[in-house]
Amino acid sequence: MIPLSCIIVDDEPLAVRLLESYVEKTPDLELIASFTDSIKAINAVKAQKPDLLFLDIQMPNIDGMELAHSLPEETRVVFTTAFKKYAFESYEVNALDFLLKPIRYNKFLSAVEKVRQWFGHNQINRITQNNQNNQNTQNPHGNQELVFLRVDGEFRQVALSKIIYVNGMKDYVLFYLDNEPKPLITHLTMKAIEDMLPKDRFLRIHRSYIIAVDKIQKVDRNDCIYIGNEIIHIPDGYLQTFRQFLETRIIKQKNAGL
């Protein structure tokens, strides 16, 4: 579980105390400070740079929307307000969630989980990018050979050569690997995985599948791919892209004398 630091800003003392009680009983969530004065709060946020800011919208002096525009880049916002009309505007300042008062603990936990997912996703991207940059420095003509995945709260280093295919299921992605009896399950989107994997070796052939092209066993006359222990039918929307990719690979193989 990713630890998060947070600051609470709300001009209502009762609302502050409620959120403090929620923070106290939430694992890996550390409260840095609470404020009922938005001017004092903005100085503390800039100095402390918390991961998360629980921020009321309607406040004297500086309201929550104004404060959100001046936050450190690394601080994420979850708005807390009694007024539903601000929901749309809150997403214009990249808030990760919007909690409507009176706030229930299950809604609070859900918002915290969204923030954890955001930090987890960005951490994976940074690690993967750094890994790729290091490989390019050592071998400027080489390809990325590793990715990092967050699995069960830990980061796993996975060789691209071991990936057979990737299967998206709702909010999770399953990585099927050579010589692994069970898939690795990580909380990412298929779009994030598609951006992460090298496009000359992996291809999205279905809304829910990305395959390692070198792992294809055969493609039958019904446009079904046999890969690993799976048979995947290519929908019409992906068929042309797959055929073009395959033709390009065949031409490259012929030119290379393979």
Tab-separated table of C-alpha atoms in Angstrom:
chain	number	residue	atom	x	y	z
A	1	MET	CA	0.000	0.000	0.000
A	2	ILE	CA	1.424	3.388	-1.014
A	3	PRO	CA	1.885	5.706	2.027
A	4	LEU	CA	0.412	9.182	1.578
A	5	SER	CA	0.844	12.437	3.477
A	6	CYS	CA	-2.104	14.810	3.651
A	7	ILE	CA	-3.325	18.222	4.806
A	8	ILE	CA	-6.947	19.102	5.617
A	9	VAL	CA	-8.346	22.562	4.810
A	10	ASP	CA	-11.910	23.439	5.808
A	11	ASP	CA	-13.315	26.511	7.547
A	12	GLU	CA	-15.740	24.339	9.563
A	13	PRO	CA	-14.028	22.889	12.695
A	14	LEU	CA	-16.515	19.989	12.866
A	15	ALA	CA	-15.734	19.023	9.295
A	16	VAL	CA	-12.015	19.155	10.054
A	17	ARG	CA	-12.403	16.900	13.087
A	18	LEU	CA	-14.423	14.359	11.111
A	19	LEU	CA	-11.773	14.146	8.407
A	20	GLU	CA	-9.033	13.918	11.047
A	21	SER	CA	-10.811	10.919	12.576
A	22	TYR	CA	-11.012	9.284	9.130
A	23	VAL	CA	-7.317	9.890	8.487
A	24	GLU	CA	-6.412	8.457	11.887
A	25	LYS	CA	-8.074	5.104	11.167
A	26	THR	CA	-6.859	4.810	7.571
A	27	PRO	CA	-3.624	2.791	7.165
A	28	ASP	CA	-0.627	4.518	5.547
A	29	LEU	CA	-2.293	7.918	5.561
A	30	GLU	CA	-0.333	10.520	7.553
A	31	LEU	CA	-1.835	13.847	8.587
A	32	ILE	CA	0.697	16.685	8.413
A	33	ALA	CA	-1.634	19.491	9.512
A	34	SER	CA	-5.208	20.806	9.506
A	35	PHE	CA	-6.340	24.371	8.809
A	36	THR	CA	-9.537	26.403	9.024
A	37	ASP	CA	-7.754	29.447	7.541
A	38	SER	CA	-7.079	29.129	3.803
A	39	ILE	CA	-4.277	31.735	3.804
A	40	LYS	CA	-2.307	29.879	6.468
A	41	ALA	CA	-3.083	26.647	4.651
A	42	ILE	CA	-1.653	27.705	1.297
A	43	ASN	CA	1.696	28.632	2.846
A	44	ALA	CA	1.878	25.285	4.664
A	45	VAL	CA	0.951	23.331	1.532
A	46	LYS	CA	3.660	25.047	-0.511
A	47	ALA	CA	6.237	24.415	2.220
A	48	GLN	CA	5.257	20.829	3.128
A	49	LYS	CA	4.195	19.605	-0.339
A	50	PRO	CA	1.785	16.890	0.860
A	51	ASP	CA	0.735	14.101	-1.467
A	52	LEU	CA	-2.937	14.824	-0.854
A	53	LEU	CA	-5.014	17.846	0.082
A	54	PHE	CA	-8.572	17.477	1.407
A	55	LEU	CA	-9.929	20.855	0.406
A	56	ASP	CA	-13.241	22.614	1.066
A	57	ILE	CA	-14.455	24.904	-1.726
A	58	GLN	CA	-16.512	27.652	-0.089
A	59	MET	CA	-14.181	29.442	2.352
A	60	PRO	CA	-13.496	33.078	3.281
A	61	ASN	CA	-10.388	34.911	1.975
A	62	ILE	CA	-9.244	32.326	-0.594
A	63	ASP	CA	-11.772	29.734	-1.723
A	64	GLY	CA	-10.848	26.163	-2.572
A	65	MET	CA	-10.830	26.649	-6.336
A	66	GLU	CA	-8.372	29.543	-6.100
A	67	LEU	CA	-6.172	27.596	-3.705
A	68	ALA	CA	-6.169	24.547	-5.993
A	69	HIS	CA	-4.688	26.609	-8.822
A	70	SER	CA	-1.601	27.446	-6.750
A	71	LEU	CA	-0.717	23.987	-5.428
A	72	PRO	CA	2.667	22.274	-5.862
A	73	GLU	CA	2.688	20.041	-8.935
A	74	GLU	CA	3.063	16.864	-6.867
A	75	THR	CA	0.039	17.550	-4.615
A	76	ARG	CA	-3.298	15.966	-5.578
A	77	VAL	CA	-6.673	17.360	-4.489
A	78	VAL	CA	-9.823	15.747	-3.155
A	79	PHE	CA	-12.516	18.399	-2.777
A	80	THR	CA	-14.914	18.287	0.191
A	81	THR	CA	-18.029	20.421	-0.044
A	82	ALA	CA	-21.720	20.593	0.754
A	83	PHE	CA	-22.531	21.913	-2.732
A	84	LYS	CA	-22.901	19.461	-5.601
A	85	LYS	CA	-22.855	22.292	-8.169
A	86	TYR	CA	-19.063	22.505	-7.893
A	87	ALA	CA	-18.476	18.936	-9.077
A	88	PHE	CA	-17.813	19.755	-12.733
A	89	GLU	CA	-15.592	22.740	-11.940
A	90	SER	CA	-13.502	20.633	-9.555
A	91	TYR	CA	-12.302	18.377	-12.366
A	92	GLU	CA	-11.066	21.397	-14.324
A	93	VAL	CA	-8.310	21.774	-11.711
A	94	ASN	CA	-7.393	18.074	-11.953
A	95	ALA	CA	-9.018	17.039	-8.683
A	96	LEU	CA	-8.928	13.273	-8.261
A	97	ASP	CA	-12.238	13.084	-6.431
A	98	PHE	CA	-15.153	15.120	-5.109
A	99	LEU	CA	-16.681	14.261	-1.689
A	100	LEU	CA	-20.111	15.614	-0.905
A	101	LYS	CA	-20.860	16.454	2.725
A	102	PRO	CA	-21.857	14.763	4.959
A	103	ILE	CA	-18.904	12.540	4.055
A	104	ARG	CA	-19.142	8.834	4.844
A	105	TYR	CA	-16.036	6.835	5.635
A	106	ASN	CA	-16.509	4.413	2.712
A	107	LYS	CA	-16.572	7.362	0.282
A	108	PHE	CA	-13.481	8.787	1.983
A	109	LEU	CA	-11.655	5.456	1.576
A	110	SER	CA	-12.652	5.281	-2.077
A	111	ALA	CA	-11.166	8.746	-2.686
A	112	VAL	CA	-7.926	7.805	-0.917
A	113	GLU	CA	-7.680	4.675	-3.070
A	114	LYS	CA	-8.017	6.785	-6.232
A	115	VAL	CA	-5.102	8.912	-5.044
A	116	ARG	CA	-3.023	5.797	-4.300
A	117	GLN	CA	-3.750	4.487	-7.789
A	118	TRP	CA	-2.700	7.799	-9.326
A	119	PHE	CA	0.616	7.803	-7.465
A	120	GLY	CA	1.149	4.098	-8.178
A	121	HIS	CA	0.549	4.557	-11.891
A	122	ASN	CA	2.926	7.524	-12.102
A	123	GLN	CA	5.551	5.729	-10.039
A	124	ILE	CA	5.470	2.784	-12.439
A	125	ASN	CA	5.817	5.127	-15.407
A	126	ARG	CA	8.804	6.895	-13.805
A	127	ILE	CA	10.566	3.627	-12.956
A	128	THR	CA	9.951	2.202	-16.427
A	129	GLN	CA	11.108	5.414	-18.109
A	130	ASN	CA	14.246	5.607	-15.956
A	131	ASN	CA	14.978	1.982	-16.715
A	132	GLN	CA	14.569	2.597	-20.431
A	133	ASN	CA	16.751	5.724	-20.303
A	134	ASN	CA	19.494	3.793	-18.503
A	135	GLN	CA	19.360	1.044	-21.099
A	136	ASN	CA	19.488	3.562	-23.936
A	137	THR	CA	22.525	5.224	-22.345
A	138	GLN	CA	24.322	1.899	-22.067
A	139	ASN	CA	23.140	0.692	-25.464
A	140	PRO	CA	21.793	3.575	-27.589
A	141	HIS	CA	20.754	1.186	-30.393
A	142	GLY	CA	19.085	-1.356	-28.097
A	143	ASN	CA	15.451	-1.826	-27.171
A	144	GLN	CA	13.702	-1.608	-23.824
A	145	GLU	CA	13.872	-5.084	-22.301
A	146	LEU	CA	12.193	-4.672	-18.893
A	147	VAL	CA	9.053	-3.203	-17.363
A	148	PHE	CA	8.126	-2.714	-13.724
A	149	LEU	CA	4.679	-3.758	-12.509
A	150	ARG	CA	3.076	-3.143	-9.142
A	151	VAL	CA	1.758	-6.522	-7.981
A	152	ASP	CA	0.345	-7.123	-4.482
A	153	GLY	CA	1.874	-3.894	-3.194
A	154	GLU	CA	5.356	-4.691	-4.537
A	155	PHE	CA	7.181	-3.745	-7.726
A	156	ARG	CA	8.018	-6.705	-9.979
A	157	GLN	CA	10.595	-6.449	-12.737
A	158	VAL	CA	9.355	-8.328	-15.806
A	159	ALA	CA	11.370	-9.143	-18.922
A	160	LEU	CA	9.503	-8.246	-22.104
A	161	SER	CA	10.659	-11.532	-23.622
A	162	LYS	CA	8.549	-13.406	-21.034
A	163	ILE	CA	5.263	-11.638	-21.813
A	164	ILE	CA	2.893	-13.738	-23.926
A	165	TYR	CA	-0.181	-11.536	-23.825
A	166	VAL	CA	-2.003	-9.026	-21.648
A	167	ASN	CA	-5.686	-9.265	-20.769
A	168	GLY	CA	-7.691	-6.298	-19.452
A	169	MET	CA	-10.503	-7.040	-16.995
A	170	LYS	CA	-12.395	-3.967	-15.742
A	171	ASP	CA	-9.944	-1.992	-13.577
A	172	TYR	CA	-7.207	-4.631	-13.643
A	173	VAL	CA	-4.742	-5.975	-16.182
A	174	LEU	CA	-3.466	-9.564	-16.230
A	175	PHE	CA	0.019	-10.322	-17.585
A	176	TYR	CA	0.441	-13.896	-18.859
A	177	LEU	CA	4.110	-14.918	-18.840
A	178	ASP	CA	6.217	-17.823	-20.052
A	179	ASN	CA	6.660	-20.537	-17.402
A	180	GLU	CA	4.341	-18.760	-14.930
A	181	PRO	CA	1.294	-20.818	-13.832
A	182	LYS	CA	-0.710	-17.721	-12.858
A	183	PRO	CA	-0.898	-14.258	-14.413
A	184	LEU	CA	0.497	-11.175	-12.695
A	185	ILE	CA	-2.373	-8.838	-11.788
A	186	THR	CA	-1.810	-5.086	-11.652
A	187	HIS	CA	-4.127	-2.100	-11.301
A	188	LEU	CA	-3.615	-0.220	-14.586
A	189	THR	CA	-5.579	0.609	-17.708
A	190	MET	CA	-5.058	-1.090	-21.053
A	191	LYS	CA	-4.139	2.306	-22.517
A	192	ALA	CA	-1.355	2.698	-19.954
A	193	ILE	CA	-0.029	-0.778	-20.789
A	194	GLU	CA	-0.273	-0.078	-24.522
A	195	ASP	CA	1.835	3.067	-24.058
A	196	MET	CA	4.319	1.202	-21.845
A	197	LEU	CA	5.108	-1.697	-24.206
A	198	PRO	CA	7.268	-1.296	-27.348
A	199	LYS	CA	5.035	-1.020	-30.397
A	200	ASP	CA	7.384	-2.993	-32.636
A	201	ARG	CA	6.911	-6.092	-30.446
A	202	PHE	CA	3.412	-5.779	-28.949
A	203	LEU	CA	0.114	-5.110	-30.639
A	204	ARG	CA	-3.385	-4.437	-29.364
A	205	ILE	CA	-5.682	-6.761	-31.297
A	206	HIS	CA	-8.798	-6.435	-29.145
A	207	ARG	CA	-10.286	-4.028	-26.632
A	208	SER	CA	-9.166	-6.447	-23.914
A	209	TYR	CA	-5.988	-7.979	-25.379
A	210	ILE	CA	-2.433	-6.908	-26.195
A	211	ILE	CA	-0.237	-9.671	-27.601
A	212	ALA	CA	3.496	-10.278	-28.041
A	213	VAL	CA	3.679	-10.770	-31.800
A	214	ASP	CA	6.627	-13.166	-31.563
A	215	LYS	CA	4.547	-15.468	-29.346
A	216	ILE	CA	1.818	-16.052	-31.955
A	217	GLN	CA	1.570	-19.762	-32.783
A	218	LYS	CA	-0.767	-19.328	-35.750
A	219	VAL	CA	-3.591	-17.232	-37.191
A	220	ASP	CA	-6.426	-19.298	-38.680
A	221	ARG	CA	-8.760	-18.479	-41.573
A	222	ASN	CA	-11.370	-17.141	-39.137
A	223	ASP	CA	-8.952	-14.449	-37.907
A	224	CYS	CA	-8.369	-16.212	-34.604
A	225	ILE	CA	-4.941	-15.914	-32.976
A	226	TYR	CA	-3.534	-18.923	-31.142
A	227	ILE	CA	-1.188	-17.690	-28.440
A	228	GLY	CA	-0.186	-19.373	-25.174
A	229	ASN	CA	-3.246	-21.285	-24.014
A	230	GLU	CA	-5.619	-18.714	-25.485
A	231	ILE	CA	-7.517	-18.387	-28.769
A	232	ILE	CA	-8.404	-14.745	-29.450
A	233	HIS	CA	-10.729	-13.682	-32.244
A	234	ILE	CA	-9.710	-10.344	-33.765
A	235	PRO	CA	-12.723	-8.008	-34.032
A	236	ASP	CA	-13.271	-6.104	-37.283
A	237	GLY	CA	-12.178	-2.828	-35.696
A	238	TYR	CA	-8.657	-4.202	-35.082
A	239	LEU	CA	-8.323	-6.519	-38.082
A	240	GLN	CA	-6.891	-4.074	-40.626
A	241	THR	CA	-4.248	-2.815	-38.183
A	242	PHE	CA	-3.237	-6.389	-37.358
A	243	ARG	CA	-2.942	-7.393	-41.017
A	244	GLN	CA	-0.847	-4.315	-41.840
A	245	PHE	CA	1.427	-5.027	-38.882
A	246	LEU	CA	1.793	-8.660	-39.951
A	247	GLU	CA	2.577	-7.728	-43.579
A	248	THR	CA	5.228	-5.263	-42.404
A	249	ARG	CA	6.840	-7.951	-40.256
A	250	ILE	CA	6.839	-10.431	-43.160
A	251	ILE	CA	8.464	-7.879	-45.476
A	252	LYS	CA	11.151	-7.128	-42.880
A	253	GLN	CA	11.847	-10.846	-42.462
A	254	LYS	CA	12.178	-11.310	-46.221
A	255	ASN	CA	14.550	-8.353	-46.485
A	256	ALA	CA	16.597	-9.785	-43.624
A	257	GLY	CA	16.763	-13.135	-45.421
A	258	LEU	CA	14.832	-14.998	-42.738
